PDB file of C-alpha atoms and ligand atoms in Angstrom:
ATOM      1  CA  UNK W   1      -8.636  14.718  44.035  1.00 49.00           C
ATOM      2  CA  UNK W   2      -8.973  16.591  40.472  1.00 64.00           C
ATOM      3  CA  UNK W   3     -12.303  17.456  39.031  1.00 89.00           C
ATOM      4  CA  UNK W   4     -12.121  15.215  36.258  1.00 96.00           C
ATOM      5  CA  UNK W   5     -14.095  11.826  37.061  1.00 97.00           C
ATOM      6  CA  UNK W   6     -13.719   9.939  33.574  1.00 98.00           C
ATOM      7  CA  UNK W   7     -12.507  11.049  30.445  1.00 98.00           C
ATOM      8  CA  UNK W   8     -14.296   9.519  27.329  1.00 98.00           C
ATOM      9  CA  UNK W   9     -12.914   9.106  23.836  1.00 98.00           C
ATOM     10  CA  UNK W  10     -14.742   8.245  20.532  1.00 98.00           C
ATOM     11  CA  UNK W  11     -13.262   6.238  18.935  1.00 97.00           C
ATOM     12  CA  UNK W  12     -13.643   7.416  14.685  1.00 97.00           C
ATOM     13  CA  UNK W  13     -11.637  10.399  13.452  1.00 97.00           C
ATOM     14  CA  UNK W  14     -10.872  10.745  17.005  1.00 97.00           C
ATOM     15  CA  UNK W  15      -8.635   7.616  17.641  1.00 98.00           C
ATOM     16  CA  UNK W  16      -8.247   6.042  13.935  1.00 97.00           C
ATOM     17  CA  UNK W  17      -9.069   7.305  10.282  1.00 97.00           C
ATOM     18  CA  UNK W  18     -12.198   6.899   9.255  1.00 96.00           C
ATOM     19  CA  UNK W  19     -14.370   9.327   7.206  1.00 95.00           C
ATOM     20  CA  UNK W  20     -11.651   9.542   4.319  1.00 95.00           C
ATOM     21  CA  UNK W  21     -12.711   6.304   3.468  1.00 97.00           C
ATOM     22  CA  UNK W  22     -16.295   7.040   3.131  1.00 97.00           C
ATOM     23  CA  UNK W  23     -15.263   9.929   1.155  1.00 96.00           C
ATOM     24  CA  UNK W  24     -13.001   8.379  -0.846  1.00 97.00           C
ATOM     25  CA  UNK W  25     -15.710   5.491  -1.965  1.00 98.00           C
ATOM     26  CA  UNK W  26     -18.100   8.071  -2.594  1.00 97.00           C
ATOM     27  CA  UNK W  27     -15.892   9.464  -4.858  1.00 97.00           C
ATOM     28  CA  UNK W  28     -15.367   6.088  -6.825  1.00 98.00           C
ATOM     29  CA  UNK W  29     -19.412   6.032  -6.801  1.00 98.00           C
ATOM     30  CA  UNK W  30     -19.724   9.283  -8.194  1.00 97.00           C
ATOM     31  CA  UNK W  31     -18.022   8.009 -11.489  1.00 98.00           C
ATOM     32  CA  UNK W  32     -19.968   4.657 -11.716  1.00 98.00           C
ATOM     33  CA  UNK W  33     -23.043   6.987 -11.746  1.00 98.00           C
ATOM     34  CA  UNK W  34     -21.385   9.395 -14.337  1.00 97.00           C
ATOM     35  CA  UNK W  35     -24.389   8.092 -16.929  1.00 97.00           C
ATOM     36  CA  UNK W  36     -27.082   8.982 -14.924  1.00 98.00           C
ATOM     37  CA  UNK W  37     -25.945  11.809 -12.542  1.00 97.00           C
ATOM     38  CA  UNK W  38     -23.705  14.822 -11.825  1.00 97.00           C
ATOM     39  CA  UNK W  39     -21.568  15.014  -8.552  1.00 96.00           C
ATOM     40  CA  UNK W  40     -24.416  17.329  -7.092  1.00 97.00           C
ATOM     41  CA  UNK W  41     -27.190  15.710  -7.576  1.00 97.00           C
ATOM     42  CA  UNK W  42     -25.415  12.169  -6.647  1.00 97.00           C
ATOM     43  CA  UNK W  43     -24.285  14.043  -3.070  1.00 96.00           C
ATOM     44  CA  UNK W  44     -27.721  15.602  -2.333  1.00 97.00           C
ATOM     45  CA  UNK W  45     -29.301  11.813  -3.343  1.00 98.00           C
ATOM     46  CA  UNK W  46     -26.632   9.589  -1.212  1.00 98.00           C
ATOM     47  CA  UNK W  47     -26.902  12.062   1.754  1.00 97.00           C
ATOM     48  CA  UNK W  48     -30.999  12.367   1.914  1.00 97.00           C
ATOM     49  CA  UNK W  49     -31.049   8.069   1.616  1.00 98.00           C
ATOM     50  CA  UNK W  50     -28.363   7.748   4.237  1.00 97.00           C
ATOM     51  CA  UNK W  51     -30.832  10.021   6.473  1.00 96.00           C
ATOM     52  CA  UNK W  52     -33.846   8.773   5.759  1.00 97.00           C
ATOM     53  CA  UNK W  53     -32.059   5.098   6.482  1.00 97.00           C
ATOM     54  CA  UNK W  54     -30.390   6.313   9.589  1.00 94.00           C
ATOM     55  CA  UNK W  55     -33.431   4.961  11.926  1.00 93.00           C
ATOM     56  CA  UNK W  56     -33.485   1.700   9.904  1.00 95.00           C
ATOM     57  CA  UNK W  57     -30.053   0.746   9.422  1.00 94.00           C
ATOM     58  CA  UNK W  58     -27.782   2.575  12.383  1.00 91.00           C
ATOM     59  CA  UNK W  59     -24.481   4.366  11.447  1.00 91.00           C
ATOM     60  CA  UNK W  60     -21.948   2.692   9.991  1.00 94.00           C
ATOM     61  CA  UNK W  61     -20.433   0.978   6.583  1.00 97.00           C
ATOM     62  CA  UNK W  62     -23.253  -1.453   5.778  1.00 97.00           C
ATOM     63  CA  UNK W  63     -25.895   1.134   6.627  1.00 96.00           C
ATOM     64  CA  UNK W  64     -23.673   2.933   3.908  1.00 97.00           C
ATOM     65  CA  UNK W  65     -23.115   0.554   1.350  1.00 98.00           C
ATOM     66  CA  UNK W  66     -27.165  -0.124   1.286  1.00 98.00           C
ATOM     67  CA  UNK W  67     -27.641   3.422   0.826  1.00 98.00           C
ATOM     68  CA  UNK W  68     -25.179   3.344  -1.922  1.00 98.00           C
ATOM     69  CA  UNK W  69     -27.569   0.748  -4.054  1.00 98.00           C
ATOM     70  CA  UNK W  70     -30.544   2.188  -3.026  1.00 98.00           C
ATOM     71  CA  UNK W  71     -28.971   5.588  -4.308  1.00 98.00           C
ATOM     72  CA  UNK W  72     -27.681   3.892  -7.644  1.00 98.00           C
ATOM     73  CA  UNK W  73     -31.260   2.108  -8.357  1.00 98.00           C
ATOM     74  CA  UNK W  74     -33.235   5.195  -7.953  1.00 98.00           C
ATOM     75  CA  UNK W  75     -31.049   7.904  -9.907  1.00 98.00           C
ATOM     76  CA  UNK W  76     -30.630   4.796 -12.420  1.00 98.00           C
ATOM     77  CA  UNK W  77     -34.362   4.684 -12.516  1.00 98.00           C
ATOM     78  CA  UNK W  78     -33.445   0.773 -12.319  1.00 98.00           C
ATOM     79  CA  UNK W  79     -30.552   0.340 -14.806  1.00 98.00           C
ATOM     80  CA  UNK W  80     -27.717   0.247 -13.163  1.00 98.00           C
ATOM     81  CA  UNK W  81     -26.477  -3.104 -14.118  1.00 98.00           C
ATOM     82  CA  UNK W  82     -25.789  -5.752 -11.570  1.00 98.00           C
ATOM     83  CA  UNK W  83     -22.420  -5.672 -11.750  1.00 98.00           C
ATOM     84  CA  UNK W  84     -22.332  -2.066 -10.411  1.00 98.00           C
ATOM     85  CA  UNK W  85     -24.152  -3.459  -7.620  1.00 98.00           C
ATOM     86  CA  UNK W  86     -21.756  -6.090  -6.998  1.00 98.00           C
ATOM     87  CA  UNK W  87     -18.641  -3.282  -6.962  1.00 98.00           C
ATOM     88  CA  UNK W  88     -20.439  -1.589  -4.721  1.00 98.00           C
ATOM     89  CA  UNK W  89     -20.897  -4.411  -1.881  1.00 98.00           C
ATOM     90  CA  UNK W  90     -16.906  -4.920  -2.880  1.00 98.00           C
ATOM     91  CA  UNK W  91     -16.328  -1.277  -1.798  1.00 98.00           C
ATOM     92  CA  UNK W  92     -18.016  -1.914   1.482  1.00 98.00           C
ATOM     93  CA  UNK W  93     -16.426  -5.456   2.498  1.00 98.00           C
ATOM     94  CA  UNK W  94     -12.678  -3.542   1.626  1.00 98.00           C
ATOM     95  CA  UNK W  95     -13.769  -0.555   4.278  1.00 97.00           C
ATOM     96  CA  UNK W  96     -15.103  -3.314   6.340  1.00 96.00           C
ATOM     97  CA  UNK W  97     -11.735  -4.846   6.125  1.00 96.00           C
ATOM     98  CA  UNK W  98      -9.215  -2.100   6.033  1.00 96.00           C
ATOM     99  CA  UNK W  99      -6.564  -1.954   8.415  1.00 95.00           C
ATOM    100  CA  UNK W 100      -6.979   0.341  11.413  1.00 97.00           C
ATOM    101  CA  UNK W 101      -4.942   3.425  10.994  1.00 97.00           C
ATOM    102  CA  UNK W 102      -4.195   5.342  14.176  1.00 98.00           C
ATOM    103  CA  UNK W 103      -4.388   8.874  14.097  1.00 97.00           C
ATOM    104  CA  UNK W 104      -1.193  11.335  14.887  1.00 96.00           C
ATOM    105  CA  UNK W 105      -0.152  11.240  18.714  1.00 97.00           C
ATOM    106  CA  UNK W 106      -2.645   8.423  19.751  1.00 98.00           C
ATOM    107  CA  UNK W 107      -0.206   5.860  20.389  1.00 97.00           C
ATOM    108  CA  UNK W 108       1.753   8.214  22.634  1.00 98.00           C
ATOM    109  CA  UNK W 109      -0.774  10.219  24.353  1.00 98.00           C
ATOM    110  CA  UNK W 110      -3.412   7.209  24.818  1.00 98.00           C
ATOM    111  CA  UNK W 111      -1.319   5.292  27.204  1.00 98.00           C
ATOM    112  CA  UNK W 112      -0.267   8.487  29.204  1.00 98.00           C
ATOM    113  CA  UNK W 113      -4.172   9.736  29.495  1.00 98.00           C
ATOM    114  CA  UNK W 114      -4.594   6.359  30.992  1.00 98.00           C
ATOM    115  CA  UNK W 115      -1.730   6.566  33.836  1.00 97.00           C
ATOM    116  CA  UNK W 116      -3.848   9.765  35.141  1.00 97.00           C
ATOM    117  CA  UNK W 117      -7.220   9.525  34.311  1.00 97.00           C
ATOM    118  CA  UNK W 118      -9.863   6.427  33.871  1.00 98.00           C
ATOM    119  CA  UNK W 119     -10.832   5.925  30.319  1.00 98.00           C
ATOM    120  CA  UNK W 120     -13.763   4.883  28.434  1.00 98.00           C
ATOM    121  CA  UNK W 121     -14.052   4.626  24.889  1.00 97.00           C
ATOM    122  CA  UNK W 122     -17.249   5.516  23.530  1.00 98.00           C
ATOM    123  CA  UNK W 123     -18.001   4.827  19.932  1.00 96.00           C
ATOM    124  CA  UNK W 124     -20.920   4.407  18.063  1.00 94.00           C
ATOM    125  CA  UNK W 125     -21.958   2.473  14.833  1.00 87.00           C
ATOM    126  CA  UNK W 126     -21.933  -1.266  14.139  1.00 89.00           C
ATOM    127  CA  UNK W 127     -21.157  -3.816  16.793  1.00 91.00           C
ATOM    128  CA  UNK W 128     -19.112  -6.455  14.674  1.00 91.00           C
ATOM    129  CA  UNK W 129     -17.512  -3.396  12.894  1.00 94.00           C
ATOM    130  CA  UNK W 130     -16.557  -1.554  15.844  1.00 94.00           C
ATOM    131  CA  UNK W 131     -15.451  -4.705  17.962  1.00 94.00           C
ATOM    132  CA  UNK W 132     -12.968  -5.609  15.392  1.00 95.00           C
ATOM    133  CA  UNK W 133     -11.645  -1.843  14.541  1.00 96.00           C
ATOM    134  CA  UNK W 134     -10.978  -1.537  18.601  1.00 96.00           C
ATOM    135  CA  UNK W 135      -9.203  -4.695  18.987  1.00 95.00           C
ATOM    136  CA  UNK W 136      -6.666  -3.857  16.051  1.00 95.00           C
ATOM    137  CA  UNK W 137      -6.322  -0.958  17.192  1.00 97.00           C
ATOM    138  CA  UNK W 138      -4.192  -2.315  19.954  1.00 96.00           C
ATOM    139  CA  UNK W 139      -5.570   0.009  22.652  1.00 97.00           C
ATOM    140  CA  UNK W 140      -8.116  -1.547  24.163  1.00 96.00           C
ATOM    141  CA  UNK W 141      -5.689  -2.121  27.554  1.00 97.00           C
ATOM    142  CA  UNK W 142      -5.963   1.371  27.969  1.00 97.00           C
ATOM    143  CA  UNK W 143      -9.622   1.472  29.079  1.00 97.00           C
ATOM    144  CA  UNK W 144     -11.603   0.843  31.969  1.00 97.00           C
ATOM    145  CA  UNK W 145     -14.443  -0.215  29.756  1.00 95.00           C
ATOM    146  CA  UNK W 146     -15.459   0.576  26.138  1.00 95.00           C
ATOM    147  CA  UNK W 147     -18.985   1.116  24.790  1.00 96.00           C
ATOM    148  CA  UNK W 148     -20.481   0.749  21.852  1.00 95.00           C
ATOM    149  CA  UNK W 149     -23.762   2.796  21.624  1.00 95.00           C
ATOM    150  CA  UNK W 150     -25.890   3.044  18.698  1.00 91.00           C
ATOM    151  CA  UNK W 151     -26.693   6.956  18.849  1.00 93.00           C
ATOM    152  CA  UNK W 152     -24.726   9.490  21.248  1.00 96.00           C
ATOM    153  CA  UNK W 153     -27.609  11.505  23.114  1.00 97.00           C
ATOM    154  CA  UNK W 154     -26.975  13.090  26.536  1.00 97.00           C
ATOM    155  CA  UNK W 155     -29.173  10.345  27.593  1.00 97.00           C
ATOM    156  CA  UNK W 156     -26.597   8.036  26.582  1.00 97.00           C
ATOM    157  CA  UNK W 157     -23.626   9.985  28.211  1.00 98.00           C
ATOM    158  CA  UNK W 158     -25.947   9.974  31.316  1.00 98.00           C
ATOM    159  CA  UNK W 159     -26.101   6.208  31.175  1.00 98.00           C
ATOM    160  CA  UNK W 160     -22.222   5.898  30.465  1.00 98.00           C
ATOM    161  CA  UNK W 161     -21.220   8.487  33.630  1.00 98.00           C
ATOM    162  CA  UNK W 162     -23.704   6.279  35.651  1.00 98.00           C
ATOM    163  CA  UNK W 163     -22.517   2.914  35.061  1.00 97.00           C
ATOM    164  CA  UNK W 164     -19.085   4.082  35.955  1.00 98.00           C
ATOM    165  CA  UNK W 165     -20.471   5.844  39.329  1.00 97.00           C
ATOM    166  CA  UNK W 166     -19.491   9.533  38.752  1.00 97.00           C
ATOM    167  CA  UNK W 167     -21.535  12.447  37.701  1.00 97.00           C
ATOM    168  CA  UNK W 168     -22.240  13.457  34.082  1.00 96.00           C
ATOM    169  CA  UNK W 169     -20.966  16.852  35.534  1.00 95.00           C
ATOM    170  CA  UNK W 170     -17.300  15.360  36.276  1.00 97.00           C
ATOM    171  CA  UNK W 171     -16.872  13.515  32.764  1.00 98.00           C
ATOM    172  CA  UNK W 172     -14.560  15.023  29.487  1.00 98.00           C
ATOM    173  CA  UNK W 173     -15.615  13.716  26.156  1.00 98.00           C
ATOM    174  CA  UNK W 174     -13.287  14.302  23.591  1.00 98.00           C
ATOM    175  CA  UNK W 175     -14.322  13.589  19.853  1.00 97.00           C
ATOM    176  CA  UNK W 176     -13.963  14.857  16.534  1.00 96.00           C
ATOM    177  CA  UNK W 177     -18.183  15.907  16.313  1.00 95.00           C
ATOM    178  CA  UNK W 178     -19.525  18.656  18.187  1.00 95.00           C
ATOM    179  CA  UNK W 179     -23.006  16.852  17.536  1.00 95.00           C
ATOM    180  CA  UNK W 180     -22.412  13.640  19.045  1.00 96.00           C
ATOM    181  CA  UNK W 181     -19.360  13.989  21.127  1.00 97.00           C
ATOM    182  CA  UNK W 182     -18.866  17.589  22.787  1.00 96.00           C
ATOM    183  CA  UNK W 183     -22.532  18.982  22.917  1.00 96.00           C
ATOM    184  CA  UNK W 184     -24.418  16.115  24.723  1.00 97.00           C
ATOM    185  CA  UNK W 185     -21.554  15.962  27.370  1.00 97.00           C
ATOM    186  CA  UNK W 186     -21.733  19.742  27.708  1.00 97.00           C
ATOM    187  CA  UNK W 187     -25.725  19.684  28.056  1.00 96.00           C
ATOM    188  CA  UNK W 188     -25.391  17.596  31.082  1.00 96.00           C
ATOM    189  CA  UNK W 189     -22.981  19.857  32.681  1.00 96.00           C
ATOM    190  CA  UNK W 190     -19.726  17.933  31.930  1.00 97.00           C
ATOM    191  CA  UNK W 191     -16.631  18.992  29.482  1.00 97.00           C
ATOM    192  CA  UNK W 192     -16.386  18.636  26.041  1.00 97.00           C
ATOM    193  CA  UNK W 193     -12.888  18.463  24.013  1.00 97.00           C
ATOM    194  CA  UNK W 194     -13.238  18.842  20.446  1.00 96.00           C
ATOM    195  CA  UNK W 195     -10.087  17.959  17.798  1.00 96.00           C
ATOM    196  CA  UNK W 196     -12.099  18.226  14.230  1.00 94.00           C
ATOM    197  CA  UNK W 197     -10.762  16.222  11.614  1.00 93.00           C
ATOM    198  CA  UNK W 198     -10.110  17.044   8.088  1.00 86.00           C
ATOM    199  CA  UNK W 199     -13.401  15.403   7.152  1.00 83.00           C
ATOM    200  CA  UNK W 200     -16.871  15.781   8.425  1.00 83.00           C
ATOM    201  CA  UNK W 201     -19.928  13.747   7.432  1.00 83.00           C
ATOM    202  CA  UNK W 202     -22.685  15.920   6.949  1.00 83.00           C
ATOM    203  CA  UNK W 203     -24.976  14.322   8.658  1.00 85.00           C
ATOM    204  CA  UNK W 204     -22.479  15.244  11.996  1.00 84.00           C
ATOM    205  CA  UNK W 205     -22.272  18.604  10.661  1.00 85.00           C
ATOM    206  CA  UNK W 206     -23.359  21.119  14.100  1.00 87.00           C
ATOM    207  CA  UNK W 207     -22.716  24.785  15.280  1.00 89.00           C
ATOM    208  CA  UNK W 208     -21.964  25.340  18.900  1.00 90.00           C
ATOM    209  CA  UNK W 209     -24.057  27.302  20.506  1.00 90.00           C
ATOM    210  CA  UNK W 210     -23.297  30.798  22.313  1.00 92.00           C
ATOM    211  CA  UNK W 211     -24.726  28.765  25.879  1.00 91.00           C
ATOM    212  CA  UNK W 212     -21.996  26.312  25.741  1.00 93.00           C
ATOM    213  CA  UNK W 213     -19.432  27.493  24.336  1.00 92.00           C
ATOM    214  CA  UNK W 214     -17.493  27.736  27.670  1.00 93.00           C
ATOM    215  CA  UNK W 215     -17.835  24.334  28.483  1.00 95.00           C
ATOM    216  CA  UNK W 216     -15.706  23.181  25.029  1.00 96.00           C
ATOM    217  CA  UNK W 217     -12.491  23.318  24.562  1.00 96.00           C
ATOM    218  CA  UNK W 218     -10.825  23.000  21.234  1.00 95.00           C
ATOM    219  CA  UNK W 219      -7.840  21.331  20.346  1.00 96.00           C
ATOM    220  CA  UNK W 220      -5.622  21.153  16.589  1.00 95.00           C
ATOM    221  CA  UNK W 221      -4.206  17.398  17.650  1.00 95.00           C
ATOM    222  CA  UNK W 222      -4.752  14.774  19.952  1.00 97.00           C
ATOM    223  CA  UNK W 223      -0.907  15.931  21.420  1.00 97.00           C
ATOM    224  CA  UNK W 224      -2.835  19.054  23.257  1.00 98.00           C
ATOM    225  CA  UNK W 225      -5.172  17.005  24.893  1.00 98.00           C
ATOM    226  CA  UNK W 226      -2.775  16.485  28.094  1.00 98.00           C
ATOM    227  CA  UNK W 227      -2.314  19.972  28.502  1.00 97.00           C
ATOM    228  CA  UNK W 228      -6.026  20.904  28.142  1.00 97.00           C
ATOM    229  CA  UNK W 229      -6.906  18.160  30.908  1.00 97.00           C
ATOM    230  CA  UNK W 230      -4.588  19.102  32.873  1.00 96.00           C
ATOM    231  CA  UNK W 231      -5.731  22.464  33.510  1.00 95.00           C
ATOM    232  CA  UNK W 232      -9.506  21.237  33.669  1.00 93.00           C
ATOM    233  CA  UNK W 233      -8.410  19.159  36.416  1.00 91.00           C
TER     234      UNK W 233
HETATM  235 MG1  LIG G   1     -15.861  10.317  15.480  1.00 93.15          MG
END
């Protein structure tokens, strides 16, 4: 019997693309609000609303398309026009609606993690978002279970290990975020695997500490993460 109870997997940037289209829509907003702010300023703006809104709203694309308006009305001082506002909700239905794109190796290594080890994939953000991104994906076979949390705590790990009977100290979480996916899972005494990805949201955005640092291993591609388990296990 190997060491490793349950292996979890997050599910954006880890799995599928996700973060380039955030980026890339906050790049079209940054020109519509070319008349009334600079790149900077628009960044700084966007990123302290989306914080603030966090608690309110959740994570996810409508959380982010509301902090888009709410962004546009107040460095606008309230003239952005309504048909700004109206491309903007269009930006967030297309994200809402774009096909899922798999990340490099996933389609291989997926279904080979799941031959060995018991799966869970653990994502957070919006429910009806999340649902559908998961079963386009076409991988949902390959998990025990799959939850959907709305924040990733070590509480929440704790729940997760519990519900499938082993000890936080026996799971692997492997994500793209130190913050949410590799330090919680580490703080509880379990494994964390992380694979960055080209983009980080800065509200993810995390050093790992000195204390931990032996409990995280980090990986280029999703390709490695065979070998890595394997000689965790
Ligand atoms: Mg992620």
């Amino acid at each position: 019997v190997g060491r490793i109870g349950l292996v979890g997997l997050d599910g954006d940037d880890t799995l599928w693309h996700s973060e380039r289209y955030f980026a890339e829509v906050q790049h079209r907003l940054t020109e519509l609000l070319a008349p009334w702010a600079d790149r900077t300023r628009l960044d700084e703006r966007l990123v302290a609303t989306e914080r603030a809104n966090l608690d309110v709203f959740g994570y996810g694309v409508k959380g982010f398309v509301l902090s888009m308006i709410e962004t546009a009305i107040e460095l606008s001082d309230g003239a952005v026009p309504a048909s700004a506002i109206h491309r903007i909700i269009g930006w967030g239905k297309e994200m809402l609606a774009h096909p899922v794109e798999l990340l490099d190796d996933v389609a291989e290594v997926v279904p080979e993690l799941a031959r060995r080890y018991r799966l869970v994939l653990v994502t957070k953000g919006d429910l009806f978002h999340q649902e559908a991104k998961i079963a386009s994906s076409g991988l949902a076979e390959h998990f025990e279970g799959i939850e959907i949390v709305s924040e990733k705590a070590p509480e929440d790990y704790r729940r997760i290990a519990r519900r499938y009977g082993v000890e936080p100290d026996r799971m692997v979480m492997v994500g793209n975020s130190l913050r949410s996916d590799v330090l919680p899972v580490a703080e509880l005494g379990g494994r964390g695997v992380y694979v960055p990805y080209a983009v980080t949201w800065t509200l993810e955005h995390a050093e790992l500490p000195e204390a931990l640092a032996d409990a995280v291993e980090r990986i280029e591609r999703l390709g490695q993460l065979p070998g890595v388990l394997a000689r965790l296990d």
